Amino acid sequence: MADWKRGLRRVLYPAYEARMLRRMPSENLPKHIGVMLDGNRRWARAVGRDTAHGHQAGAANIEPLLGWCDEVGTEVVTLWLLSTDNLNRPERELGPLLDIIVDAVDSLAVQRRWRLHPVGALDLLPATVAQRLKAAEEATRDVDGMLVNIAVGYGGRREIADAVRSMLLEAAERGTSVEELAAMIDVESIAQHLYTRGQPDPDLVIRTSGEQRLGGFLLWQSAKSEFYFCEAYWPDFRRVDFLRAVRAYSQRERRFGS
C-alpha cells in the first residue's frame, strides 16, 4: 500500500472509529464475545517473516482487543489461542508458540485489569505451561474486571467429552446407578460441567483470516451465537474491524426460532 494511503488512514480512521462508537446503541450489545485469533502464520508469510514473528504480532494485538471490549461494555471474552489440533504441530514451532502465549498471559495478569480463566485440556500441555496459566488465574481471581477465558489446548469436542467424563466420575463417587444417571442427564447438567460453567453463552463469535467455519470453537455454547467473519489476518485486526463486528451484531434481529 502506498505511504500516502497509510497516512490518510491514520488520520481518518480514528475519527471514523470515534463516530462509530458514539453511534453504537446502548442496548443489544454482546455481553460475551468469543474470538478466534486466526491467521498469524499466513500474516507472517505475507510480510516475509518467520512463523514465530507472526505469533508474536498476534499476541501483541490481544491487549488492544480487550480494551476495545471494555469500551462497549463486554462482560466476558473468550480468546482461542491454541487448539488441541495445534498441539500436533512440530516441536520447533509449538515450543516457541507456547512460550509466546504464556508470556502474553503473564503480561495481562500483571496489569490486573481483567480476570483471567484458562479453559482447555490443560493436562495435554507441558506442566510448566499449565502451571503458569493457573498462576495467572490465581493472580487475577479478585480483580473486578471483565472475565477473559484463555482457551489453550482447547477443542470443542474434547470439552464435551470432558464434561461427560466429569459427570460419570461424580456419579460413580455417589454410587449412582447407570439407570439413575441416564434419567438425570439433560442439557443443563452437561452445561454445568463445561469449562465455561456458570458463564453466559457467547452472543457474538468473531473469526479473523477469512475462514468461515467454527473449527471446534465453543461447539456447545455457540448454538445461538451470531457469527462475524473478518478477512483480516489476526495481527491486522483493528479497532474499526471490531466495532464493525459489534455494530453488525447490534443490527441483527435475534428470534431464536420464534
PDB file of C-alpha atoms in Angstrom:
ATOM      1  CA  MET A   1       0.000   0.000   0.000  1.00  0.00           C
ATOM      2  CA  ALA A   2       1.304   3.465  -0.887  1.00  0.00           C
ATOM      3  CA  ASP A   3       2.619   5.550   2.025  1.00  0.00           C
ATOM      4  CA  TRP A   4       0.129   8.342   1.336  1.00  0.00           C
ATOM      5  CA  LYS A   5      -2.752   5.901   1.729  1.00  0.00           C
ATOM      6  CA  ARG A   6      -1.395   4.684   5.057  1.00  0.00           C
ATOM      7  CA  GLY A   7      -1.019   8.282   6.202  1.00  0.00           C
ATOM      8  CA  LEU A   8      -4.562   9.106   5.158  1.00  0.00           C
ATOM      9  CA  ARG A   9      -5.920   6.120   7.055  1.00  0.00           C
ATOM     10  CA  ARG A  10      -4.024   7.127  10.185  1.00  0.00           C
ATOM     11  CA  VAL A  11      -5.747  10.494  10.025  1.00  0.00           C
ATOM     12  CA  LEU A  12      -9.262   9.404   9.058  1.00  0.00           C
ATOM     13  CA  TYR A  13      -9.761   6.124  10.916  1.00  0.00           C
ATOM     14  CA  PRO A  14      -9.607   7.491  14.488  1.00  0.00           C
ATOM     15  CA  ALA A  15     -12.378   9.976  13.651  1.00  0.00           C
ATOM     16  CA  TYR A  16     -14.404   7.238  11.927  1.00  0.00           C
ATOM     17  CA  GLU A  17     -13.978   4.903  14.884  1.00  0.00           C
ATOM     18  CA  ALA A  18     -14.976   7.618  17.350  1.00  0.00           C
ATOM     19  CA  ARG A  19     -18.140   8.307  15.352  1.00  0.00           C
ATOM     20  CA  MET A  20     -18.987   4.589  15.221  1.00  0.00           C
ATOM     21  CA  LEU A  21     -18.537   4.324  18.982  1.00  0.00           C
ATOM     22  CA  ARG A  22     -20.744   7.367  19.622  1.00  0.00           C
ATOM     23  CA  ARG A  23     -23.482   5.943  17.418  1.00  0.00           C
ATOM     24  CA  MET A  24     -23.287   2.456  18.903  1.00  0.00           C
ATOM     25  CA  PRO A  25     -26.615   1.621  20.571  1.00  0.00           C
ATOM     26  CA  SER A  26     -26.532   1.336  24.348  1.00  0.00           C
ATOM     27  CA  GLU A  27     -28.711  -1.773  24.168  1.00  0.00           C
ATOM     28  CA  ASN A  28     -28.431  -5.017  22.197  1.00  0.00           C
ATOM     29  CA  LEU A  29     -24.672  -5.216  22.577  1.00  0.00           C
ATOM     30  CA  PRO A  30     -22.885  -8.550  23.078  1.00  0.00           C
ATOM     31  CA  LYS A  31     -22.074  -9.376  26.687  1.00  0.00           C
ATOM     32  CA  HIS A  32     -19.922 -12.383  25.815  1.00  0.00           C
ATOM     33  CA  ILE A  33     -17.675 -12.282  22.742  1.00  0.00           C
ATOM     34  CA  GLY A  34     -15.682 -15.249  21.504  1.00  0.00           C
ATOM     35  CA  VAL A  35     -12.712 -14.527  19.238  1.00  0.00           C
ATOM     36  CA  MET A  36     -10.860 -16.981  17.029  1.00  0.00           C
ATOM     37  CA  LEU A  37      -7.459 -15.339  16.608  1.00  0.00           C
ATOM     38  CA  ASP A  38      -6.689 -16.854  13.218  1.00  0.00           C
ATOM     39  CA  GLY A  39      -4.139 -16.104  10.526  1.00  0.00           C
ATOM     40  CA  ASN A  40      -0.857 -15.448  12.360  1.00  0.00           C
ATOM     41  CA  ARG A  41       1.180 -17.807  10.190  1.00  0.00           C
ATOM     42  CA  ARG A  42      -0.316 -16.560   6.928  1.00  0.00           C
ATOM     43  CA  TRP A  43       0.290 -12.978   8.013  1.00  0.00           C
ATOM     44  CA  ALA A  44       3.939 -13.821   8.685  1.00  0.00           C
ATOM     45  CA  ARG A  45       4.352 -15.364   5.232  1.00  0.00           C
ATOM     46  CA  ALA A  46       2.696 -12.327   3.648  1.00  0.00           C
ATOM     47  CA  VAL A  47       5.222  -9.962   5.263  1.00  0.00           C
ATOM     48  CA  GLY A  48       8.180 -12.251   4.618  1.00  0.00           C
ATOM     49  CA  ARG A  49       8.845 -13.216   8.237  1.00  0.00           C
ATOM     50  CA  ASP A  50       9.003 -16.476  10.146  1.00  0.00           C
ATOM     51  CA  THR A  51       6.126 -18.125  11.973  1.00  0.00           C
ATOM     52  CA  ALA A  52       7.272 -17.029  15.436  1.00  0.00           C
ATOM     53  CA  HIS A  53       7.151 -13.398  14.303  1.00  0.00           C
ATOM     54  CA  GLY A  54       3.535 -13.894  13.228  1.00  0.00           C
ATOM     55  CA  HIS A  55       2.574 -15.394  16.578  1.00  0.00           C
ATOM     56  CA  GLN A  56       4.347 -12.568  18.397  1.00  0.00           C
ATOM     57  CA  ALA A  57       2.500  -9.973  16.333  1.00  0.00           C
ATOM     58  CA  GLY A  58      -0.758 -11.743  17.102  1.00  0.00           C
ATOM     59  CA  ALA A  59      -0.007 -11.780  20.827  1.00  0.00           C
ATOM     60  CA  ALA A  60       0.642  -8.042  20.732  1.00  0.00           C
ATOM     61  CA  ASN A  61      -2.904  -7.483  19.441  1.00  0.00           C
ATOM     62  CA  ILE A  62      -4.605  -9.191  22.392  1.00  0.00           C
ATOM     63  CA  GLU A  63      -4.389  -6.337  24.878  1.00  0.00           C
ATOM     64  CA  PRO A  64      -5.824  -3.761  22.429  1.00  0.00           C
ATOM     65  CA  LEU A  65      -8.734  -6.125  21.708  1.00  0.00           C
ATOM     66  CA  LEU A  66      -9.566  -6.421  25.397  1.00  0.00           C
ATOM     67  CA  GLY A  67      -9.515  -2.639  25.669  1.00  0.00           C
ATOM     68  CA  TRP A  68     -11.996  -2.384  22.780  1.00  0.00           C
ATOM     69  CA  CYS A  69     -14.232  -4.916  24.509  1.00  0.00           C
ATOM     70  CA  ASP A  70     -14.172  -2.793  27.655  1.00  0.00           C
ATOM     71  CA  GLU A  71     -15.268   0.206  25.594  1.00  0.00           C
ATOM     72  CA  VAL A  72     -18.524  -1.456  24.559  1.00  0.00           C
ATOM     73  CA  GLY A  73     -19.315  -2.960  27.939  1.00  0.00           C
ATOM     74  CA  THR A  74     -18.427  -6.587  27.248  1.00  0.00           C
ATOM     75  CA  GLU A  75     -18.532  -8.755  30.365  1.00  0.00           C
ATOM     76  CA  VAL A  76     -16.882 -11.975  29.102  1.00  0.00           C
ATOM     77  CA  VAL A  77     -14.356 -12.578  26.316  1.00  0.00           C
ATOM     78  CA  THR A  78     -13.136 -15.994  25.208  1.00  0.00           C
ATOM     79  CA  LEU A  79      -9.865 -15.989  23.253  1.00  0.00           C
ATOM     80  CA  TRP A  80      -8.948 -19.146  21.326  1.00  0.00           C
ATOM     81  CA  LEU A  81      -5.166 -19.126  21.346  1.00  0.00           C
ATOM     82  CA  LEU A  82      -4.328 -22.785  20.776  1.00  0.00           C
ATOM     83  CA  SER A  83      -6.467 -25.745  19.739  1.00  0.00           C
ATOM     84  CA  THR A  84      -5.970 -29.394  20.605  1.00  0.00           C
ATOM     85  CA  ASP A  85      -5.126 -29.937  16.929  1.00  0.00           C
ATOM     86  CA  ASN A  86      -2.374 -27.294  17.198  1.00  0.00           C
ATOM     87  CA  LEU A  87      -0.654 -29.490  19.766  1.00  0.00           C
ATOM     88  CA  ASN A  88       0.305 -31.786  16.876  1.00  0.00           C
ATOM     89  CA  ARG A  89       2.484 -29.125  15.263  1.00  0.00           C
ATOM     90  CA  PRO A  90       6.253 -29.758  15.080  1.00  0.00           C
ATOM     91  CA  GLU A  91       8.051 -29.016  18.350  1.00  0.00           C
ATOM     92  CA  ARG A  92      10.199 -26.386  16.631  1.00  0.00           C
ATOM     93  CA  GLU A  93       7.022 -24.336  16.129  1.00  0.00           C
ATOM     94  CA  LEU A  94       4.937 -25.460  19.099  1.00  0.00           C
ATOM     95  CA  GLY A  95       7.573 -24.711  21.745  1.00  0.00           C
ATOM     96  CA  PRO A  96       8.061 -21.039  20.792  1.00  0.00           C
ATOM     97  CA  LEU A  97       4.305 -20.614  20.320  1.00  0.00           C
ATOM     98  CA  LEU A  98       3.573 -21.853  23.839  1.00  0.00           C
ATOM     99  CA  ASP A  99       6.247 -19.518  25.204  1.00  0.00           C
ATOM    100  CA  ILE A 100       4.641 -16.571  23.384  1.00  0.00           C
ATOM    101  CA  ILE A 101       1.203 -17.492  24.706  1.00  0.00           C
ATOM    102  CA  VAL A 102       2.214 -17.802  28.363  1.00  0.00           C
ATOM    103  CA  ASP A 103       4.307 -14.625  28.163  1.00  0.00           C
ATOM    104  CA  ALA A 104       1.264 -12.776  26.802  1.00  0.00           C
ATOM    105  CA  VAL A 105      -0.961 -14.203  29.547  1.00  0.00           C
ATOM    106  CA  ASP A 106       1.599 -13.277  32.209  1.00  0.00           C
ATOM    107  CA  SER A 107       1.630  -9.722  30.846  1.00  0.00           C
ATOM    108  CA  LEU A 108      -2.151  -9.494  31.113  1.00  0.00           C
ATOM    109  CA  ALA A 109      -2.089 -10.883  34.647  1.00  0.00           C
ATOM    110  CA  VAL A 110       0.474  -8.337  35.830  1.00  0.00           C
ATOM    111  CA  GLN A 111      -1.799  -5.492  34.746  1.00  0.00           C
ATOM    112  CA  ARG A 112      -4.684  -6.804  36.865  1.00  0.00           C
ATOM    113  CA  ARG A 113      -7.254  -5.168  34.587  1.00  0.00           C
ATOM    114  CA  TRP A 114      -9.056  -8.415  33.737  1.00  0.00           C
ATOM    115  CA  ARG A 115      -9.921 -11.676  35.496  1.00  0.00           C
ATOM    116  CA  LEU A 116      -8.209 -14.499  33.618  1.00  0.00           C
ATOM    117  CA  HIS A 117      -9.574 -18.033  33.391  1.00  0.00           C
ATOM    118  CA  PRO A 118      -7.767 -20.763  31.400  1.00  0.00           C
ATOM    119  CA  VAL A 119     -10.085 -23.151  29.583  1.00  0.00           C
ATOM    120  CA  GLY A 120      -9.000 -26.269  27.768  1.00  0.00           C
ATOM    121  CA  ALA A 121      -7.390 -29.641  28.370  1.00  0.00           C
ATOM    122  CA  LEU A 122      -4.538 -28.330  30.498  1.00  0.00           C
ATOM    123  CA  ASP A 123      -3.406 -31.900  31.116  1.00  0.00           C
ATOM    124  CA  LEU A 124      -2.324 -32.065  27.459  1.00  0.00           C
ATOM    125  CA  LEU A 125       0.032 -29.094  27.893  1.00  0.00           C
ATOM    126  CA  PRO A 126       3.590 -29.157  29.228  1.00  0.00           C
ATOM    127  CA  ALA A 127       3.460 -28.945  33.019  1.00  0.00           C
ATOM    128  CA  THR A 128       5.243 -25.580  33.159  1.00  0.00           C
ATOM    129  CA  VAL A 129       2.766 -24.053  30.693  1.00  0.00           C
ATOM    130  CA  ALA A 130      -0.246 -25.335  32.633  1.00  0.00           C
ATOM    131  CA  GLN A 131       1.247 -24.056  35.891  1.00  0.00           C
ATOM    132  CA  ARG A 132       1.784 -20.541  34.500  1.00  0.00           C
ATOM    133  CA  LEU A 133      -1.771 -20.404  33.169  1.00  0.00           C
ATOM    134  CA  LYS A 134      -3.136 -21.467  36.552  1.00  0.00           C
ATOM    135  CA  ALA A 135      -0.883 -18.927  38.286  1.00  0.00           C
ATOM    136  CA  ALA A 136      -2.290 -16.152  36.080  1.00  0.00           C
ATOM    137  CA  GLU A 137      -5.795 -17.198  37.047  1.00  0.00           C
ATOM    138  CA  GLU A 138      -4.940 -17.179  40.741  1.00  0.00           C
ATOM    139  CA  ALA A 139      -3.204 -13.791  40.489  1.00  0.00           C
ATOM    140  CA  THR A 140      -6.323 -12.164  38.988  1.00  0.00           C
ATOM    141  CA  ARG A 141      -9.001 -14.048  40.928  1.00  0.00           C
ATOM    142  CA  ASP A 142     -10.032 -10.965  42.919  1.00  0.00           C
ATOM    143  CA  VAL A 143      -9.876  -8.485  40.024  1.00  0.00           C
ATOM    144  CA  ASP A 144     -13.149  -6.629  39.487  1.00  0.00           C
ATOM    145  CA  GLY A 145     -12.979  -6.528  35.722  1.00  0.00           C
ATOM    146  CA  MET A 146     -14.016  -8.306  32.570  1.00  0.00           C
ATOM    147  CA  LEU A 147     -13.688 -12.105  32.635  1.00  0.00           C
ATOM    148  CA  VAL A 148     -11.263 -13.331  29.974  1.00  0.00           C
ATOM    149  CA  ASN A 149     -11.270 -17.032  29.114  1.00  0.00           C
ATOM    150  CA  ILE A 150      -7.876 -18.108  27.789  1.00  0.00           C
ATOM    151  CA  ALA A 151      -8.548 -21.112  25.543  1.00  0.00           C
ATOM    152  CA  VAL A 152      -5.281 -23.033  25.250  1.00  0.00           C
ATOM    153  CA  GLY A 153      -5.236 -26.696  24.312  1.00  0.00           C
ATOM    154  CA  TYR A 154      -8.921 -26.228  23.643  1.00  0.00           C
ATOM    155  CA  GLY A 155     -11.218 -28.273  21.426  1.00  0.00           C
ATOM    156  CA  GLY A 156     -14.999 -28.236  21.481  1.00  0.00           C
ATOM    157  CA  ARG A 157     -15.362 -31.998  21.151  1.00  0.00           C
ATOM    158  CA  ARG A 158     -12.774 -32.563  23.874  1.00  0.00           C
ATOM    159  CA  GLU A 159     -14.661 -30.144  26.140  1.00  0.00           C
ATOM    160  CA  ILE A 160     -17.942 -32.056  25.736  1.00  0.00           C
ATOM    161  CA  ALA A 161     -16.149 -35.366  26.296  1.00  0.00           C
ATOM    162  CA  ASP A 162     -14.518 -33.957  29.440  1.00  0.00           C
ATOM    163  CA  ALA A 163     -17.918 -32.718  30.665  1.00  0.00           C
ATOM    164  CA  VAL A 164     -19.465 -36.174  30.254  1.00  0.00           C
ATOM    165  CA  ARG A 165     -16.440 -37.806  31.887  1.00  0.00           C
ATOM    166  CA  SER A 166     -16.758 -35.436  34.848  1.00  0.00           C
ATOM    167  CA  MET A 167     -20.435 -36.307  35.223  1.00  0.00           C
ATOM    168  CA  LEU A 168     -19.672 -40.034  35.179  1.00  0.00           C
ATOM    169  CA  LEU A 169     -16.938 -39.720  37.790  1.00  0.00           C
ATOM    170  CA  GLU A 170     -19.183 -37.700  40.084  1.00  0.00           C
ATOM    171  CA  ALA A 171     -21.947 -40.268  39.686  1.00  0.00           C
ATOM    172  CA  ALA A 172     -19.522 -43.086  40.481  1.00  0.00           C
ATOM    173  CA  GLU A 173     -18.396 -41.328  43.665  1.00  0.00           C
ATOM    174  CA  ARG A 174     -22.029 -41.009  44.779  1.00  0.00           C
ATOM    175  CA  GLY A 175     -22.795 -44.620  43.900  1.00  0.00           C
ATOM    176  CA  THR A 176     -25.387 -43.564  41.312  1.00  0.00           C
ATOM    177  CA  SER A 177     -26.586 -46.388  39.083  1.00  0.00           C
ATOM    178  CA  VAL A 178     -26.418 -46.183  35.294  1.00  0.00           C
ATOM    179  CA  GLU A 179     -30.210 -46.009  35.133  1.00  0.00           C
ATOM    180  CA  GLU A 180     -30.348 -43.159  37.653  1.00  0.00           C
ATOM    181  CA  LEU A 181     -27.609 -41.288  35.811  1.00  0.00           C
ATOM    182  CA  ALA A 182     -29.386 -41.661  32.471  1.00  0.00           C
ATOM    183  CA  ALA A 183     -32.530 -40.154  33.992  1.00  0.00           C
ATOM    184  CA  MET A 184     -30.528 -37.216  35.369  1.00  0.00           C
ATOM    185  CA  ILE A 185     -28.729 -36.230  32.167  1.00  0.00           C
ATOM    186  CA  ASP A 186     -30.125 -33.178  30.404  1.00  0.00           C
ATOM    187  CA  VAL A 187     -28.823 -30.048  28.693  1.00  0.00           C
ATOM    188  CA  GLU A 188     -28.403 -28.149  31.962  1.00  0.00           C
ATOM    189  CA  SER A 189     -26.492 -30.934  33.693  1.00  0.00           C
ATOM    190  CA  ILE A 190     -23.973 -31.149  30.849  1.00  0.00           C
ATOM    191  CA  ALA A 191     -23.595 -27.357  30.739  1.00  0.00           C
ATOM    192  CA  GLN A 192     -22.694 -27.395  34.429  1.00  0.00           C
ATOM    193  CA  HIS A 193     -19.619 -29.488  33.645  1.00  0.00           C
ATOM    194  CA  LEU A 194     -18.234 -27.462  30.732  1.00  0.00           C
ATOM    195  CA  TYR A 195     -15.048 -25.402  31.043  1.00  0.00           C
ATOM    196  CA  THR A 196     -17.241 -22.257  30.969  1.00  0.00           C
ATOM    197  CA  ARG A 197     -19.805 -23.449  33.517  1.00  0.00           C
ATOM    198  CA  GLY A 198     -21.622 -20.611  35.222  1.00  0.00           C
ATOM    199  CA  GLN A 199     -20.906 -18.184  32.375  1.00  0.00           C
ATOM    200  CA  PRO A 200     -23.334 -16.843  29.779  1.00  0.00           C
ATOM    201  CA  ASP A 201     -23.027 -18.369  26.319  1.00  0.00           C
ATOM    202  CA  PRO A 202     -21.313 -16.180  23.707  1.00  0.00           C
ATOM    203  CA  ASP A 203     -23.581 -13.712  21.942  1.00  0.00           C
ATOM    204  CA  LEU A 204     -21.054 -12.980  19.195  1.00  0.00           C
ATOM    205  CA  VAL A 205     -18.224 -15.092  17.765  1.00  0.00           C
ATOM    206  CA  ILE A 206     -15.613 -13.356  15.609  1.00  0.00           C
ATOM    207  CA  ARG A 207     -13.187 -15.211  13.360  1.00  0.00           C
ATOM    208  CA  THR A 208     -10.385 -13.473  11.520  1.00  0.00           C
ATOM    209  CA  SER A 209      -8.441 -14.527   8.393  1.00  0.00           C
ATOM    210  CA  GLY A 210     -11.422 -15.058   6.082  1.00  0.00           C
ATOM    211  CA  GLU A 211     -12.120 -18.636   7.169  1.00  0.00           C
ATOM    212  CA  GLN A 212     -15.855 -19.247   7.637  1.00  0.00           C
ATOM    213  CA  ARG A 213     -16.065 -22.251   9.952  1.00  0.00           C
ATOM    214  CA  LEU A 214     -16.035 -22.885  13.687  1.00  0.00           C
ATOM    215  CA  GLY A 215     -13.243 -25.430  13.682  1.00  0.00           C
ATOM    216  CA  GLY A 216     -14.409 -26.759  17.053  1.00  0.00           C
ATOM    217  CA  PHE A 217     -14.656 -23.449  18.938  1.00  0.00           C
ATOM    218  CA  LEU A 218     -17.278 -23.401  21.709  1.00  0.00           C
ATOM    219  CA  LEU A 219     -19.354 -26.030  19.922  1.00  0.00           C
ATOM    220  CA  TRP A 220     -21.854 -26.416  22.761  1.00  0.00           C
ATOM    221  CA  GLN A 221     -22.002 -22.766  23.835  1.00  0.00           C
ATOM    222  CA  SER A 222     -22.343 -21.196  20.371  1.00  0.00           C
ATOM    223  CA  ALA A 223     -25.650 -22.868  19.452  1.00  0.00           C
ATOM    224  CA  LYS A 224     -27.399 -19.476  19.452  1.00  0.00           C
ATOM    225  CA  SER A 225     -24.430 -17.210  18.791  1.00  0.00           C
ATOM    226  CA  GLU A 226     -24.164 -14.710  15.960  1.00  0.00           C
ATOM    227  CA  PHE A 227     -21.059 -15.054  13.791  1.00  0.00           C
ATOM    228  CA  TYR A 228     -18.882 -12.414  12.168  1.00  0.00           C
ATOM    229  CA  PHE A 229     -16.140 -13.418   9.740  1.00  0.00           C
ATOM    230  CA  CYS A 230     -13.438 -10.852   9.004  1.00  0.00           C
ATOM    231  CA  GLU A 231     -11.000 -11.055   6.092  1.00  0.00           C
ATOM    232  CA  ALA A 232      -8.100  -9.509   8.018  1.00  0.00           C
ATOM    233  CA  TYR A 233      -5.464 -11.797   9.495  1.00  0.00           C
ATOM    234  CA  TRP A 234      -5.420 -11.547  13.269  1.00  0.00           C
ATOM    235  CA  PRO A 235      -2.298  -9.315  13.568  1.00  0.00           C
ATOM    236  CA  ASP A 236      -4.005  -6.830  11.203  1.00  0.00           C
ATOM    237  CA  PHE A 237      -7.359  -6.870  13.053  1.00  0.00           C
ATOM    238  CA  ARG A 238      -8.096  -3.258  14.009  1.00  0.00           C
ATOM    239  CA  ARG A 239     -10.418  -1.389  16.310  1.00  0.00           C
ATOM    240  CA  VAL A 240     -12.545  -0.427  13.317  1.00  0.00           C
ATOM    241  CA  ASP A 241     -12.924  -4.128  12.411  1.00  0.00           C
ATOM    242  CA  PHE A 242     -14.041  -4.896  15.952  1.00  0.00           C
ATOM    243  CA  LEU A 243     -16.541  -2.037  16.012  1.00  0.00           C
ATOM    244  CA  ARG A 244     -17.973  -3.177  12.678  1.00  0.00           C
ATOM    245  CA  ALA A 245     -18.469  -6.656  14.120  1.00  0.00           C
ATOM    246  CA  VAL A 246     -20.264  -5.283  17.180  1.00  0.00           C
ATOM    247  CA  ARG A 247     -22.366  -2.955  15.037  1.00  0.00           C
ATOM    248  CA  ALA A 248     -23.372  -5.851  12.767  1.00  0.00           C
ATOM    249  CA  TYR A 249     -24.416  -7.813  15.838  1.00  0.00           C
ATOM    250  CA  SER A 250     -26.463  -4.921  17.243  1.00  0.00           C
ATOM    251  CA  GLN A 251     -28.369  -4.597  13.956  1.00  0.00           C
ATOM    252  CA  ARG A 252     -29.436  -8.251  13.831  1.00  0.00           C
ATOM    253  CA  GLU A 253     -32.870  -9.361  14.995  1.00  0.00           C
ATOM    254  CA  ARG A 254     -32.379 -12.424  17.162  1.00  0.00           C
ATOM    255  CA  ARG A 255     -35.505 -14.599  17.099  1.00  0.00           C
ATOM    256  CA  PHE A 256     -34.224 -17.991  18.348  1.00  0.00           C
ATOM    257  CA  GLY A 257     -36.804 -19.908  16.321  1.00  0.00           C
ATOM    258  CA  SER A 258     -39.834 -17.931  17.456  1.00  0.00           C
TER     259      SER A 258
END
